[in-house]
Amino acid sequence: MLEKGKAEMHQVKMTATEKGDMLAKVLAVLSQPGNASGQPKKIISPFVFMGFARYASFLSLLLIFFGGITLASGHSLPGDILYPMKVKIIEPLQGAFKFSLEAEVAFQGSLATKRLIEAEELINKKKFDSQKQDELGELLKEHTGAFERGIAELDADESVNENVKDELVTDFEASLNAHSKILDLLHSEENLKSGNNEISENAKASAQREGDKLRNSKDKKPATYENRKDTVRSLIEETTESTNTDQNTEDRDEDVRDTIIKNTTKENLEKANESLREGDEEDQKGESKQAYIKLLDSESSAKEAQILLQLGKKFKR
């Protein structure tokens, strides 16, 4: 019986239509992605995902590590192991993400100020020496040079709002002058023997150059005098009020903090008020350009007074 069944199976034949249908199904399977060679469809190994997970974890740890170094280097000073990374890698990278010329110029101005602050900290920590002074001096020249070149580019660009450039220069002028005065004061207080205070002198010279170029520009448009004057007057009044309030504050270093707050800050406020008064006089006489120049003098002095007040408040031996 088995032999009979086997013989009957061998006699089973497929019709031409059935053969065609089967061939079509086979070709359809073989034409699917990953099966062109006729091989079974590949299944992605779970170990591939594990590899990606390990890579992502390593990358996250790497970012955290460098983020920590970046944060730590931000507080470093000349002579510290992380300081070269700060000034040669991190700060240039930060500058690369300033996507407008105005932002780039402002950033270079802030770096110039940072170098002065570092000099102040070194003096306070009694770690200031001629080598560190030279290092900071070279960096300061780089930043002020980049700032000056940037302002020159803004001058050549007629699409730039003139108020933006004026703001950048008066901020730069005020900040460098304020910190130079602090450096001069500390230099004197500590009786430093590192020669003349070259960092302070270079900073003041750069501030004066940019201030003079701004005031001497012949294309000055004084139409914004009134609006700008109100802003400057408000700044003077706010800083004056804060100065008077702070004179009653206890627990201060009477030698340095009071010198900064009572003397230096007040001198700048008096100069700001005087320049503003002279600006009004020039404006009434129709001397619009001279009025605007006096207004810039007043603005710079008022900003310098504000910076000095803040420095005086937080000054610690």
Short mmCIF file of C-alpha atoms in Angstrom, two decimals:
data_model
loop_
_atom_site.label_atom_id
_atom_site.label_comp_id
_atom_site.label_asym_id
_atom_site.label_seq_id
_atom_site.Cartn_x
_atom_site.Cartn_y
_atom_site.Cartn_z
CA MET A 1 0.00 0.00 0.00
CA LEU A 2 2.85 2.34 0.80
CA GLU A 3 4.44 1.61 -2.51
CA LYS A 4 1.18 2.43 -4.26
CA GLY A 5 0.94 5.81 -2.45
CA LYS A 6 4.53 6.69 -3.32
CA ALA A 7 3.92 5.96 -6.97
CA GLU A 8 0.83 8.16 -6.99
CA MET A 9 2.81 11.13 -5.44
CA HIS A 10 5.38 10.92 -8.21
CA GLN A 11 2.62 11.14 -10.77
CA VAL A 12 1.36 14.52 -9.37
CA LYS A 13 2.14 17.27 -11.91
CA MET A 14 1.78 21.15 -11.73
CA THR A 15 -0.02 22.91 -14.51
CA ALA A 16 1.71 25.76 -16.40
CA THR A 17 -0.50 28.32 -14.62
CA GLU A 18 0.43 26.95 -11.20
CA LYS A 19 4.12 27.01 -12.07
CA GLY A 20 3.83 30.65 -13.16
CA ASP A 21 2.11 31.68 -9.94
CA MET A 22 4.78 30.04 -7.80
CA LEU A 23 7.62 31.64 -9.79
CA ALA A 24 6.04 35.07 -9.35
CA LYS A 25 5.83 34.59 -5.58
CA VAL A 26 9.48 33.51 -5.39
CA LEU A 27 10.65 36.51 -7.43
CA ALA A 28 8.60 38.86 -5.25
CA VAL A 29 10.33 37.53 -2.12
CA LEU A 30 13.77 37.79 -3.72
CA SER A 31 13.15 41.41 -4.83
CA GLN A 32 12.61 42.64 -1.25
CA PRO A 33 15.44 44.88 0.27
CA GLY A 34 18.23 42.81 1.68
CA ASN A 35 17.30 39.79 -0.39
CA ALA A 36 18.72 40.61 -3.82
CA SER A 37 21.25 37.85 -3.44
CA GLY A 38 18.60 35.39 -2.48
CA GLN A 39 19.80 35.32 1.12
CA PRO A 40 17.34 35.45 4.02
CA LYS A 41 16.53 38.97 5.26
CA LYS A 42 19.13 40.19 7.75
CA ILE A 43 18.16 40.80 11.36
CA ILE A 44 20.01 43.61 13.18
CA SER A 45 21.90 42.25 16.13
CA PRO A 46 21.02 43.74 19.54
CA PHE A 47 24.78 44.11 20.10
CA VAL A 48 24.77 46.93 17.53
CA PHE A 49 22.42 48.94 19.75
CA MET A 50 24.59 48.14 22.75
CA GLY A 51 27.57 49.57 20.86
CA PHE A 52 25.71 52.79 20.14
CA ALA A 53 24.69 53.02 23.80
CA ARG A 54 28.31 52.64 24.92
CA TYR A 55 29.39 55.35 22.43
CA ALA A 56 26.65 57.73 23.59
CA SER A 57 27.61 57.16 27.24
CA PHE A 58 31.28 57.78 26.50
CA LEU A 59 30.42 60.96 24.58
CA SER A 60 28.25 62.20 27.47
CA LEU A 61 31.03 61.55 29.98
CA LEU A 62 33.48 63.33 27.68
CA LEU A 63 31.22 66.38 27.45
CA ILE A 64 30.77 66.45 31.22
CA PHE A 65 34.52 66.16 31.70
CA PHE A 66 35.34 69.00 29.33
CA GLY A 67 32.45 71.02 30.71
CA GLY A 68 34.00 70.70 34.17
CA ILE A 69 37.40 71.72 32.85
CA THR A 70 35.85 74.71 31.07
CA LEU A 71 34.14 75.81 34.27
CA ALA A 72 37.28 75.32 36.34
CA SER A 73 39.48 77.13 33.83
CA GLY A 74 37.15 80.11 33.93
CA HIS A 75 38.48 80.95 37.40
CA SER A 76 42.12 80.27 36.55
CA LEU A 77 44.80 82.96 36.62
CA PRO A 78 48.21 83.30 34.95
CA GLY A 79 50.46 80.66 36.49
CA ASP A 80 47.61 78.14 36.93
CA ILE A 81 47.75 74.91 34.93
CA LEU A 82 44.40 75.54 33.22
CA TYR A 83 45.06 79.15 32.25
CA PRO A 84 46.61 78.35 28.81
CA MET A 85 43.53 76.27 27.93
CA LYS A 86 41.32 79.17 28.98
CA VAL A 87 42.99 81.82 26.80
CA LYS A 88 44.13 79.68 23.86
CA ILE A 89 41.23 77.27 23.40
CA ILE A 90 38.09 78.08 25.36
CA GLU A 91 37.92 81.85 24.81
CA PRO A 92 38.66 81.60 21.06
CA LEU A 93 35.93 78.95 20.78
CA GLN A 94 33.51 81.24 22.59
CA GLY A 95 34.44 84.02 20.19
CA ALA A 96 33.75 81.75 17.22
CA PHE A 97 30.10 81.62 18.26
CA LYS A 98 29.66 85.40 18.08
CA PHE A 99 27.71 85.60 14.84
CA SER A 100 27.64 89.37 14.36
CA LEU A 101 30.45 91.91 14.20
CA GLU A 102 28.88 93.90 17.05
CA ALA A 103 28.83 90.83 19.30
CA GLU A 104 32.41 89.97 18.38
CA VAL A 105 33.61 93.50 19.16
CA ALA A 106 31.80 93.50 22.50
CA PHE A 107 33.34 90.11 23.33
CA GLN A 108 36.87 91.39 22.69
CA GLY A 109 36.16 94.36 24.94
CA SER A 110 34.98 92.03 27.69
CA LEU A 111 38.17 89.95 27.37
CA ALA A 112 40.29 93.09 27.74
CA THR A 113 38.42 93.87 30.96
CA LYS A 114 38.87 90.27 32.12
CA ARG A 115 42.66 90.57 31.82
CA LEU A 116 42.58 93.66 34.07
CA ILE A 117 40.43 91.85 36.61
CA GLU A 118 42.90 88.97 36.64
CA ALA A 119 45.71 91.41 37.37
CA GLU A 120 43.67 92.79 40.29
CA GLU A 121 43.13 89.28 41.67
CA LEU A 122 46.82 88.43 41.38
CA ILE A 123 47.77 91.56 43.29
CA ASN A 124 45.25 90.78 46.03
CA LYS A 125 46.65 87.24 46.29
CA LYS A 126 50.21 88.61 46.29
CA LYS A 127 51.03 86.51 43.22
CA PHE A 128 51.64 89.38 40.81
CA ASP A 129 55.11 89.50 39.27
CA SER A 130 56.80 90.81 36.14
CA GLN A 131 56.31 87.54 34.23
CA LYS A 132 52.56 87.53 34.84
CA GLN A 133 52.41 91.23 34.05
CA ASP A 134 54.07 90.56 30.67
CA GLU A 135 51.72 87.68 29.92
CA LEU A 136 48.62 89.71 30.73
CA GLY A 137 50.04 92.70 28.87
CA GLU A 138 50.42 90.70 25.65
CA LEU A 139 46.92 89.29 25.91
CA LEU A 140 45.54 92.76 26.61
CA LYS A 141 47.17 94.09 23.43
CA GLU A 142 45.58 91.27 21.42
CA HIS A 143 42.09 92.04 22.76
CA THR A 144 42.29 95.81 22.46
CA GLY A 145 43.77 95.47 18.96
CA ALA A 146 40.90 93.18 17.91
CA PHE A 147 38.41 95.63 19.43
CA GLU A 148 39.90 98.58 17.55
CA ARG A 149 39.89 96.69 14.24
CA GLY A 150 36.28 95.68 14.81
CA ILE A 151 35.21 99.27 15.48
CA ALA A 152 36.98 100.33 12.26
CA GLU A 153 34.94 97.72 10.35
CA LEU A 154 31.74 98.99 11.94
CA ASP A 155 32.70 102.53 10.89
CA ALA A 156 33.00 101.37 7.29
CA ASP A 157 29.61 99.64 7.34
CA GLU A 158 26.90 102.20 6.64
CA SER A 159 24.15 99.77 7.63
CA VAL A 160 25.29 99.73 11.28
CA ASN A 161 23.23 101.84 13.66
CA GLU A 162 25.51 104.61 14.92
CA ASN A 163 24.17 104.30 18.47
CA VAL A 164 25.43 100.71 18.61
CA LYS A 165 29.00 101.79 17.91
CA ASP A 166 28.77 104.69 20.38
CA GLU A 167 27.54 102.28 23.05
CA LEU A 168 30.36 99.81 22.39
CA VAL A 169 33.05 102.49 22.60
CA THR A 170 31.75 104.20 25.75
CA ASP A 171 31.38 100.80 27.46
CA PHE A 172 34.93 99.88 26.47
CA GLU A 173 36.30 103.26 27.52
CA ALA A 174 34.53 103.26 30.88
CA SER A 175 35.43 99.67 31.79
CA LEU A 176 39.12 99.96 30.94
CA ASN A 177 39.47 103.30 32.70
CA ALA A 178 37.65 102.09 35.82
CA HIS A 179 39.74 98.94 36.20
CA SER A 180 42.91 100.88 35.44
CA LYS A 181 42.16 103.14 38.39
CA ILE A 182 41.66 100.10 40.62
CA LEU A 183 44.95 98.66 39.41
CA ASP A 184 46.75 101.94 40.05
CA LEU A 185 45.30 102.05 43.54
CA LEU A 186 46.25 98.46 44.32
CA HIS A 187 49.67 98.94 42.79
CA SER A 188 50.26 101.83 45.15
CA GLU A 189 48.73 100.16 48.20
CA GLU A 190 50.84 97.03 47.81
CA ASN A 191 54.03 98.99 47.10
CA LEU A 192 54.73 96.72 44.16
CA LYS A 193 58.27 96.68 42.83
CA SER A 194 57.39 95.48 39.33
CA GLY A 195 58.14 98.84 37.76
CA ASN A 196 55.45 101.05 36.32
CA ASN A 197 51.99 99.62 35.94
CA GLU A 198 52.23 98.82 32.23
CA ILE A 199 48.93 96.95 32.05
CA SER A 200 47.04 99.94 33.42
CA GLU A 201 48.87 102.39 31.16
CA ASN A 202 48.22 100.32 28.03
CA ALA A 203 44.55 99.94 28.91
CA LYS A 204 44.10 103.67 29.43
CA ALA A 205 45.93 104.43 26.18
CA SER A 206 43.65 102.11 24.21
CA ALA A 207 40.54 103.55 25.83
CA GLN A 208 41.67 107.08 24.99
CA ARG A 209 42.45 106.17 21.37
CA GLU A 210 39.00 104.77 20.80
CA GLY A 211 37.33 107.62 22.68
CA ASP A 212 39.19 110.24 20.66
CA LYS A 213 38.36 108.54 17.36
CA LEU A 214 34.69 108.41 18.31
CA ARG A 215 34.55 112.08 19.27
CA ASN A 216 36.54 113.22 16.24
CA SER A 217 34.45 111.37 13.69
CA LYS A 218 33.17 113.90 11.16
CA ASP A 219 30.05 112.00 10.18
CA LYS A 220 28.50 112.29 13.64
CA LYS A 221 24.71 112.55 13.53
CA PRO A 222 23.58 114.47 16.63
CA ALA A 223 19.85 114.02 16.05
CA THR A 224 19.67 111.50 18.93
CA TYR A 225 21.04 113.97 21.49
CA GLU A 226 17.79 114.41 23.45
CA ASN A 227 16.97 110.70 23.78
CA ARG A 228 20.53 109.79 24.69
CA LYS A 229 20.73 112.65 27.17
CA ASP A 230 17.75 111.30 29.13
CA THR A 231 19.42 107.88 29.38
CA VAL A 232 22.69 109.41 30.62
CA ARG A 233 20.92 111.59 33.17
CA SER A 234 19.07 108.56 34.57
CA LEU A 235 22.35 106.66 34.85
CA ILE A 236 23.95 109.56 36.76
CA GLU A 237 21.00 109.84 39.16
CA GLU A 238 20.85 106.10 39.87
CA THR A 239 24.58 105.85 40.51
CA THR A 240 24.56 108.95 42.73
CA GLU A 241 21.74 107.51 44.84
CA SER A 242 23.53 104.17 45.18
CA THR A 243 26.77 105.93 46.14
CA ASN A 244 25.09 107.94 48.89
CA THR A 245 23.37 104.83 50.24
CA ASP A 246 26.57 102.79 50.32
CA GLN A 247 28.40 105.37 52.44
CA ASN A 248 26.34 104.15 55.41
CA THR A 249 27.31 100.51 54.89
CA GLU A 250 29.31 98.90 57.69
CA ASP A 251 32.16 96.40 57.53
CA ARG A 252 34.23 97.92 54.76
CA ASP A 253 37.93 98.14 54.12
CA GLU A 254 38.25 101.82 55.08
CA ASP A 255 41.49 102.31 53.16
CA VAL A 256 40.52 101.02 49.74
CA ARG A 257 36.76 100.67 49.55
CA ASP A 258 36.11 104.16 50.86
CA THR A 259 38.71 105.56 48.48
CA ILE A 260 36.89 103.91 45.59
CA ILE A 261 33.37 104.83 46.67
CA LYS A 262 33.79 108.23 48.30
CA ASN A 263 36.54 109.65 46.14
CA THR A 264 37.00 108.00 42.75
CA THR A 265 33.31 107.31 42.08
CA LYS A 266 32.26 110.79 43.18
CA GLU A 267 34.90 112.38 40.98
CA ASN A 268 33.48 110.59 37.96
CA LEU A 269 29.92 111.57 38.85
CA GLU A 270 30.94 115.21 39.16
CA LYS A 271 32.65 115.01 35.77
CA ALA A 272 29.56 113.36 34.26
CA ASN A 273 27.29 116.10 35.57
CA GLU A 274 29.64 118.84 34.38
CA SER A 275 29.92 117.37 30.88
CA LEU A 276 26.15 117.02 30.66
CA ARG A 277 25.69 120.66 31.64
CA GLU A 278 28.24 121.76 29.03
CA GLY A 279 26.47 119.62 26.44
CA ASP A 280 23.19 121.41 27.12
CA GLU A 281 24.93 124.76 26.71
CA GLU A 282 26.41 123.73 23.37
CA ASP A 283 23.05 122.42 22.24
CA GLN A 284 21.33 125.72 23.08
CA LYS A 285 23.95 127.56 21.02
CA GLY A 286 23.22 125.31 18.07
CA GLU A 287 26.59 123.56 18.28
CA SER A 288 25.09 120.12 17.82
CA LYS A 289 28.31 118.23 17.21
CA GLN A 290 30.04 119.71 20.28
CA ALA A 291 26.92 119.00 22.32
CA TYR A 292 27.03 115.35 21.30
CA ILE A 293 30.73 115.08 22.12
CA LYS A 294 30.08 116.45 25.61
CA LEU A 295 27.24 113.97 25.98
CA LEU A 296 29.61 111.12 25.15
CA ASP A 297 32.03 112.45 27.79
CA SER A 298 29.22 112.47 30.32
CA GLU A 299 28.06 108.97 29.38
CA SER A 300 31.54 107.49 29.65
CA SER A 301 32.14 109.12 33.04
CA ALA A 302 28.76 107.97 34.36
CA LYS A 303 29.39 104.37 33.26
CA GLU A 304 32.85 104.49 34.82
CA ALA A 305 31.34 105.73 38.08
CA GLN A 306 28.83 102.90 38.06
CA ILE A 307 31.57 100.29 37.53
CA LEU A 308 33.73 101.78 40.27
CA LEU A 309 30.80 101.77 42.67
CA GLN A 310 30.18 98.07 42.05
CA LEU A 311 33.87 97.27 42.44
CA GLY A 312 34.04 99.27 45.66
CA LYS A 313 31.03 97.48 47.14
CA LYS A 314 32.49 94.01 46.65
CA PHE A 315 36.13 94.87 47.29
CA LYS A 316 37.79 92.55 49.78
CA ARG A 317 41.29 92.23 51.00
#
